[in-house]
Tab-separated table of C-alpha atoms in Angstrom:
chain	number	residue	atom	x	y	z
A	247	MET	CA	0.129	-0.223	0.095
A	248	SER	CA	1.221	3.547	-0.857
A	249	SER	CA	2.234	5.654	2.519
A	250	ILE	CA	-0.022	8.213	1.155
A	251	LEU	CA	-3.101	6.134	0.597
A	252	SER	CA	-1.994	4.264	3.852
A	253	ILE	CA	-2.507	7.660	5.430
A	254	PHE	CA	-5.742	8.661	4.178
A	255	PHE	CA	-7.280	5.214	4.712
A	256	LEU	CA	-6.425	5.815	8.368
A	257	ALA	CA	-7.740	8.966	8.669
A	258	ALA	CA	-10.643	9.019	6.446
A	259	ALA	CA	-14.048	9.317	8.190
A	260	ILE	CA	-15.606	7.572	5.358
A	261	PRO	CA	-14.185	4.560	4.205
A	262	ALA	CA	-13.669	3.546	0.042
A	263	MET	CA	-17.071	0.941	-0.300
A	264	PRO	CA	-17.258	-2.009	-2.268
A	265	PRO	CA	-20.318	-1.540	-5.163
A	266	ALA	CA	-23.951	-1.436	-3.704
A	267	PRO	CA	-25.894	-4.997	-3.788
A	268	ILE	CA	-28.312	-3.859	-6.618
A	269	GLY	CA	-30.913	-6.688	-6.781
A	270	ASP	CA	-30.650	-7.656	-3.173
A	271	THR	CA	-33.542	-7.406	-0.836
A	272	LEU	CA	-34.142	-3.994	1.503
A	273	PRO	CA	-35.209	-6.013	4.494
A	274	GLY	CA	-38.892	-5.779	5.471
A	275	TYR	CA	-41.503	-7.078	7.506
A	276	PRO	CA	-40.857	-11.009	7.202
A	277	LYS	CA	-44.169	-11.885	6.002
A	278	SER	CA	-44.360	-9.479	3.167
A	279	PRO	CA	-43.009	-9.950	-0.774
A	280	ASP	CA	-39.698	-9.096	-0.819
A	281	ALA	CA	-38.398	-5.319	-2.075
A	282	ILE	CA	-35.713	-5.474	-4.505
A	283	ILE	CA	-33.021	-2.947	-4.541
A	284	PHE	CA	-32.776	-0.904	-8.131
A	285	GLU	CA	-31.154	2.232	-6.950
A	286	PHE	CA	-28.569	2.843	-4.276
A	287	THR	CA	-26.455	5.757	-3.836
A	288	ASP	CA	-23.692	6.695	-1.345
A	289	MET	CA	-23.634	3.351	0.404
A	290	GLY	CA	-21.678	3.561	3.771
A	291	GLY	CA	-21.383	7.642	3.572
A	292	THR	CA	-23.346	10.260	4.973
A	293	THR	CA	-26.256	10.267	2.317
A	294	SER	CA	-26.524	6.241	1.711
A	295	SER	CA	-29.895	5.507	0.438
A	296	ALA	CA	-31.611	2.531	-1.176
A	297	LYS	CA	-34.770	2.339	-3.460
A	298	ALA	CA	-36.610	-0.993	-3.443
A	299	LYS	CA	-39.720	-2.447	-5.143
A	300	VAL	CA	-41.690	-5.678	-5.234
A	301	THR	CA	-40.592	-7.523	-8.547
A	302	PRO	CA	-42.565	-10.326	-10.637
A	303	GLU	CA	-39.946	-12.641	-9.226
A	304	SER	CA	-40.184	-11.503	-5.858
A	305	ALA	CA	-44.074	-11.627	-5.814
A	306	LEU	CA	-43.786	-15.055	-7.017
A	307	SER	CA	-41.748	-16.572	-4.568
A	308	TRP	CA	-43.884	-14.889	-1.764
A	309	CYS	CA	-46.831	-17.002	-3.112
A	310	GLU	CA	-45.068	-19.992	-3.668
A	311	ASN	CA	-43.778	-19.689	0.160
A	312	TRP	CA	-47.079	-18.460	1.691
A	313	ARG	CA	-49.829	-19.794	-0.551
A	314	ALA	CA	-51.151	-22.891	-1.111
A	315	GLY	CA	-51.335	-24.078	-4.912
A	316	THR	CA	-49.534	-24.511	-8.321
A	317	GLY	CA	-49.127	-23.265	-11.985
A	318	GLU	CA	-51.868	-20.887	-12.563
A	319	ASN	CA	-52.848	-20.415	-9.092
A	320	MET	CA	-49.628	-18.952	-8.245
A	321	GLN	CA	-49.863	-16.794	-11.469
A	322	ALA	CA	-52.764	-15.517	-10.190
A	323	CYS	CA	-51.861	-14.745	-6.474
A	324	ALA	CA	-48.454	-13.169	-7.967
A	325	LYS	CA	-50.333	-10.875	-10.557
A	326	ALA	CA	-52.459	-9.908	-7.194
A	327	VAL	CA	-49.359	-8.882	-5.432
A	328	LEU	CA	-47.915	-7.071	-7.989
A	329	ASP	CA	-51.108	-5.133	-8.436
A	330	SER	CA	-51.495	-4.202	-4.611
A	331	GLU	CA	-47.653	-2.774	-4.874
A	332	ALA	CA	-48.277	-1.131	-8.208
A	333	GLY	CA	-46.484	2.182	-7.835
A	334	ARG	CA	-44.774	1.458	-4.617
A	335	VAL	CA	-41.412	2.498	-3.926
A	336	TYR	CA	-39.894	1.554	-0.137
A	337	GLU	CA	-36.908	3.747	0.579
A	338	ALA	CA	-34.313	4.015	3.276
A	339	SER	CA	-31.547	6.410	4.014
A	340	ALA	CA	-29.156	6.890	6.683
A	341	ASN	CA	-25.993	8.913	7.736
A	342	CYS	CA	-23.544	6.234	8.273
A	343	GLN	CA	-20.955	8.654	10.214
A	344	THR	CA	-23.638	9.920	12.923
A	345	GLY	CA	-26.042	6.989	12.974
A	346	ASP	CA	-29.343	8.539	11.621
A	347	LEU	CA	-31.727	6.423	9.858
A	348	TRP	CA	-34.784	7.505	8.132
A	349	VAL	CA	-37.504	4.860	6.887
A	350	ASP	CA	-40.776	6.101	5.837
A	351	GLY	CA	-40.308	9.575	6.794
A	352	LYS	CA	-39.519	8.589	10.464
A	353	HIS	CA	-36.414	9.564	11.920
A	354	TYR	CA	-34.361	6.554	14.218
A	355	LEU	CA	-30.932	6.450	15.680
A	356	PHE	CA	-28.569	3.622	15.623
A	357	ASN	CA	-29.030	1.768	19.265
A	358	GLY	CA	-26.420	-0.363	19.364
A	359	PRO	CA	-26.714	-4.245	19.968
A	360	ASP	CA	-30.277	-5.219	21.565
A	361	GLU	CA	-30.014	-6.028	25.362
A	362	SER	CA	-33.705	-6.268	26.036
A	363	SER	CA	-35.097	-9.038	23.713
A	364	GLN	CA	-35.000	-12.697	24.793
A	365	PHE	CA	-34.651	-13.884	21.181
A	366	PHE	CA	-32.801	-10.835	19.472
A	367	ALA	CA	-30.452	-9.871	21.710
A	368	GLY	CA	-27.002	-8.544	19.807
A	369	TYR	CA	-29.355	-7.908	16.809
A	370	ALA	CA	-28.696	-4.034	15.872
A	371	SER	CA	-31.339	-2.065	17.191
A	372	VAL	CA	-32.405	1.788	16.785
A	373	ARG	CA	-34.319	3.863	18.962
A	374	ASP	CA	-37.173	6.768	18.183
A	375	ALA	CA	-35.249	10.143	17.346
A	376	GLU	CA	-38.380	12.237	18.588
A	377	THR	CA	-38.940	10.078	21.567
A	378	GLY	CA	-35.873	8.696	22.442
A	379	LYS	CA	-37.338	5.283	22.943
A	380	ASN	CA	-35.890	2.032	21.895
A	381	VAL	CA	-38.149	0.405	19.105
A	382	GLY	CA	-38.575	-3.300	19.999
A	383	MET	CA	-37.843	-6.518	17.901
A	384	SER	CA	-41.117	-7.902	17.679
A	385	ASN	CA	-42.677	-8.044	14.003
A	386	ALA	CA	-45.045	-5.551	15.364
A	387	GLU	CA	-42.741	-3.120	16.491
A	388	GLY	CA	-40.251	-3.831	13.490
A	389	GLY	CA	-37.008	-3.165	15.564
A	390	ARG	CA	-35.059	-5.829	13.941
A	391	GLU	CA	-36.055	-4.690	10.334
A	392	LEU	CA	-35.135	-1.250	11.163
A	393	GLY	CA	-31.813	-2.639	12.306
A	394	ALA	CA	-31.112	-5.031	9.349
A	395	LYS	CA	-31.864	-1.623	6.819
A	396	TRP	CA	-29.404	0.172	9.265
A	397	LEU	CA	-26.867	-2.364	8.091
A	398	SER	CA	-27.845	-2.824	4.765
A	399	LEU	CA	-27.420	0.838	4.043
A	400	CYS	CA	-23.949	1.179	6.728
A	401	PRO	CA	-22.625	-2.252	6.449
A	402	MET	CA	-19.507	-1.413	8.487
A	403	GLY	CA	-22.021	-1.408	11.609
A	404	LEU	CA	-21.103	1.201	14.110
A	405	PRO	CA	-21.451	4.669	13.186
A	406	TYR	CA	-17.870	6.209	12.212
A	407	ASP	CA	-18.544	8.933	15.315
A	408	VAL	CA	-18.491	5.862	17.635
A	409	PHE	CA	-16.008	3.827	16.183
A	410	PRO	CA	-14.036	5.679	13.174
A	411	VAL	CA	-12.541	4.034	10.381
A	412	GLN	CA	-8.940	2.064	10.805
A	413	SER	CA	-6.977	0.001	8.412
A	414	THR	CA	-5.663	-1.384	11.796
A	415	PHE	CA	-7.147	-1.884	15.463
A	416	LYS	CA	-6.317	-2.756	18.814
A	417	PRO	CA	-8.262	-1.926	22.034
A	418	GLY	CA	-6.825	1.334	23.723
A	419	PRO	CA	-4.929	1.538	26.873
A	420	ASP	CA	-8.098	1.433	29.308
A	421	GLU	CA	-10.044	-1.309	27.153
A	422	SER	CA	-9.886	-4.770	28.192
A	423	LEU	CA	-9.330	-7.467	25.348
A	424	PHE	CA	-12.469	-9.007	24.975
A	425	GLY	CA	-13.051	-11.588	22.052
A	426	GLU	CA	-11.783	-14.973	20.758
A	427	TYR	CA	-8.528	-16.163	18.746
A	428	MET	CA	-9.294	-17.934	15.612
A	429	GLY	CA	-7.261	-19.361	12.500
A	430	HIS	CA	-7.642	-18.122	9.242
A	431	ASN	CA	-5.104	-19.792	6.175
A	432	ARG	CA	-2.384	-20.453	9.123
A	433	SER	CA	-2.698	-16.808	10.077
A	434	VAL	CA	-3.799	-16.390	13.826
A	435	MET	CA	-6.815	-13.600	14.191
A	436	PHE	CA	-8.542	-12.069	16.858
A	437	HIS	CA	-12.107	-11.228	17.118
A	438	HIS	CA	-12.927	-8.133	18.601
A	439	GLU	CA	-16.645	-8.911	19.698
A	440	LYS	CA	-17.624	-5.391	20.923
A	441	HIS	CA	-16.474	-3.965	17.702
A	442	HIS	CA	-17.569	-6.287	15.646
A	443	VAL	CA	-14.047	-6.425	13.783
A	444	ILE	CA	-11.437	-9.454	12.847
A	445	VAL	CA	-7.814	-8.536	12.832
A	446	TYR	CA	-4.629	-10.231	11.681
A	447	SER	CA	-2.752	-10.998	15.016
A	448	ASP	CA	-0.152	-13.152	13.916
A	449	PRO	CA	0.154	-13.068	10.006
A	450	LYS	CA	1.703	-16.079	8.281
A	451	PRO	CA	5.233	-15.506	7.159
A	452	ALA	CA	4.333	-15.784	3.657
A	453	ILE	CA	2.163	-12.269	3.758
A	454	ALA	CA	3.977	-10.383	6.598
A	455	GLY	CA	5.299	-8.141	4.154
A	456	ALA	CA	1.745	-7.173	3.115
A	457	ILE	CA	-0.337	-7.514	6.143
A	458	ARG	CA	0.865	-6.419	9.428
A	459	PRO	CA	-0.183	-7.152	12.894
A	460	ASP	CA	-3.557	-5.851	14.002
A	461	THR	CA	-4.426	-5.092	10.073
A	462	VAL	CA	-8.570	-5.305	9.638
A	463	LEU	CA	-9.735	-7.915	7.609
A	464	PHE	CA	-13.301	-7.463	8.423
A	465	ARG	CA	-15.442	-4.830	9.668
A	466	GLY	CA	-19.545	-5.093	10.225
A	467	TRP	CA	-22.010	-6.840	12.278
A	468	HIS	CA	-22.570	-10.344	14.464
A	469	VAL	CA	-25.026	-11.915	16.655
A	470	PRO	CA	-22.811	-14.475	18.873
A	471	GLY	CA	-23.905	-17.792	17.727
A	472	GLU	CA	-25.648	-16.661	14.674
A	473	TRP	CA	-24.415	-14.702	11.624
A	474	TYR	CA	-21.942	-12.002	10.338
A	475	SER	CA	-22.292	-9.415	7.808
A	476	GLY	CA	-20.063	-6.654	6.668
A	477	VAL	CA	-16.937	-5.787	4.559
A	478	ALA	CA	-13.684	-7.617	4.464
A	479	TYR	CA	-10.529	-6.771	2.393
A	480	SER	CA	-8.532	-8.157	0.105
A	481	PHE	CA	-5.038	-7.465	0.264
A	482	LYS	CA	-1.947	-7.414	-1.919
A	483	LYS	CA	1.588	-6.399	-1.603
A	484	ASN	CA	1.886	-2.510	-2.330
A	485	CYS	CA	-1.537	-1.886	-3.418
A	486	ASP	CA	-4.393	-0.498	-1.179
A	487	PRO	CA	-6.823	-3.099	0.243
A	488	ALA	CA	-10.017	-3.618	-1.563
A	489	PRO	CA	-13.344	-3.783	0.234
A	490	TYR	CA	-16.117	-6.098	-0.942
A	491	LEU	CA	-19.428	-7.422	1.154
A	492	VAL	CA	-19.252	-10.617	2.938
A	493	SER	CA	-21.830	-12.722	5.102
A	494	GLY	CA	-22.016	-15.879	6.844
A	495	HIS	CA	-23.784	-17.701	9.878
A	496	TYR	CA	-22.301	-20.294	12.163
A	497	GLN	CA	-23.149	-23.835	10.856
A	498	GLY	CA	-22.691	-25.630	14.284
A	499	GLY	CA	-18.935	-26.940	14.971
A	500	PRO	CA	-15.744	-25.006	15.115
A	501	THR	CA	-15.941	-23.373	11.452
A	502	LEU	CA	-16.784	-20.056	10.446
A	503	THR	CA	-17.310	-19.173	6.855
A	504	LEU	CA	-17.746	-15.536	5.258
A	505	ARG	CA	-18.665	-15.686	1.388
A	506	GLY	CA	-18.848	-12.721	-0.668
A	507	LYS	CA	-17.981	-11.735	-4.421
A	508	ALA	CA	-14.253	-10.948	-3.847
A	509	PRO	CA	-12.163	-8.149	-6.012
A	510	ILE	CA	-10.497	-9.164	-9.176
A	511	ARG	CA	-7.464	-7.323	-9.873
A	512	ASP	CA	-5.490	-6.150	-12.652
A	513	GLY	CA	-2.170	-5.074	-11.157
A	514	CYS	CA	-3.725	-3.134	-8.088
A	515	LYS	CA	-6.695	-1.762	-9.909
A	516	VAL	CA	-10.181	-3.568	-9.396
A	517	VAL	CA	-11.888	-4.732	-12.279
A	518	GLY	CA	-14.654	-6.974	-11.365
A	519	TYR	CA	-15.947	-8.856	-8.447
A	520	SER	CA	-16.248	-12.573	-8.320
A	521	ASP	CA	-17.712	-15.263	-6.081
A	522	LYS	CA	-14.702	-17.828	-7.031
A	523	GLY	CA	-11.384	-18.026	-5.373
A	524	ALA	CA	-9.974	-18.169	-1.775
A	525	ASN	CA	-11.052	-14.684	-1.219
A	526	ALA	CA	-15.018	-15.403	-1.925
A	527	ASN	CA	-14.861	-17.829	1.113
A	528	LEU	CA	-13.129	-17.034	4.065
A	529	VAL	CA	-12.553	-19.919	6.473
A	530	PHE	CA	-12.103	-19.363	9.994
A	531	ASP	CA	-11.063	-22.081	12.665
A	532	LEU	CA	-12.348	-21.203	15.730
A	533	ALA	CA	-10.523	-24.192	17.447
A	534	GLN	CA	-7.156	-23.088	15.810
A	535	HIS	CA	-5.326	-20.401	17.160
């Protein structure tokens, strides 16, 4: 990585981001048809904004999941869904630096991991900006979906005013080490659980020239024992880290795999993304460290 760009990456308030996930689902009420993102601007920035709508494919998928019947019945159901959704656009926006979120004309504030729900503890939560009250995690209250919208708009998780963007991370002198060690491709990693980052603790010798200890490999959000989502980085010596979106679930046992479309480079330049190759599947051995 060039020294000038290294300094920029360390000091920048707003990070470089991968391409927005056009075609993905904008999180919403779990029993409603999926609204598919067709426009996304400034993902991860101070004016991050997504627009989505129900498509013929998502309408049919909803009918197949929630309505009985086959063939013509499913087509009729899908048409009815599309008719009811005609002209409707779902929108959400956020300031990923400050923690502000706007959905359906209402203003919310990022509120960290939920600590009150029996079933959704650790999920990203929000509070009502006007009343200051936490939004509950039930389907009726919608807090879980609002938190998921925040993570779609701001995939690095914590607002930058709370946790600044850094290429390396280790706790300050007054912070204790909280998390777990894990193995990754013969390097020793550490997951700082409170900050939702995974760093290289002891890079293997083959990559030591490109990656130093405490370099951030992943930043985003995780729910212990359930799932991860966020931004990972691909590294190449003398090049800037290349970000890409990843996600994964615990599958039981000691292994965690985060998957995403990893950058393809021509020299240092990123020329595309692919779900093939080693960087598209980041495998962590929780029993190896």
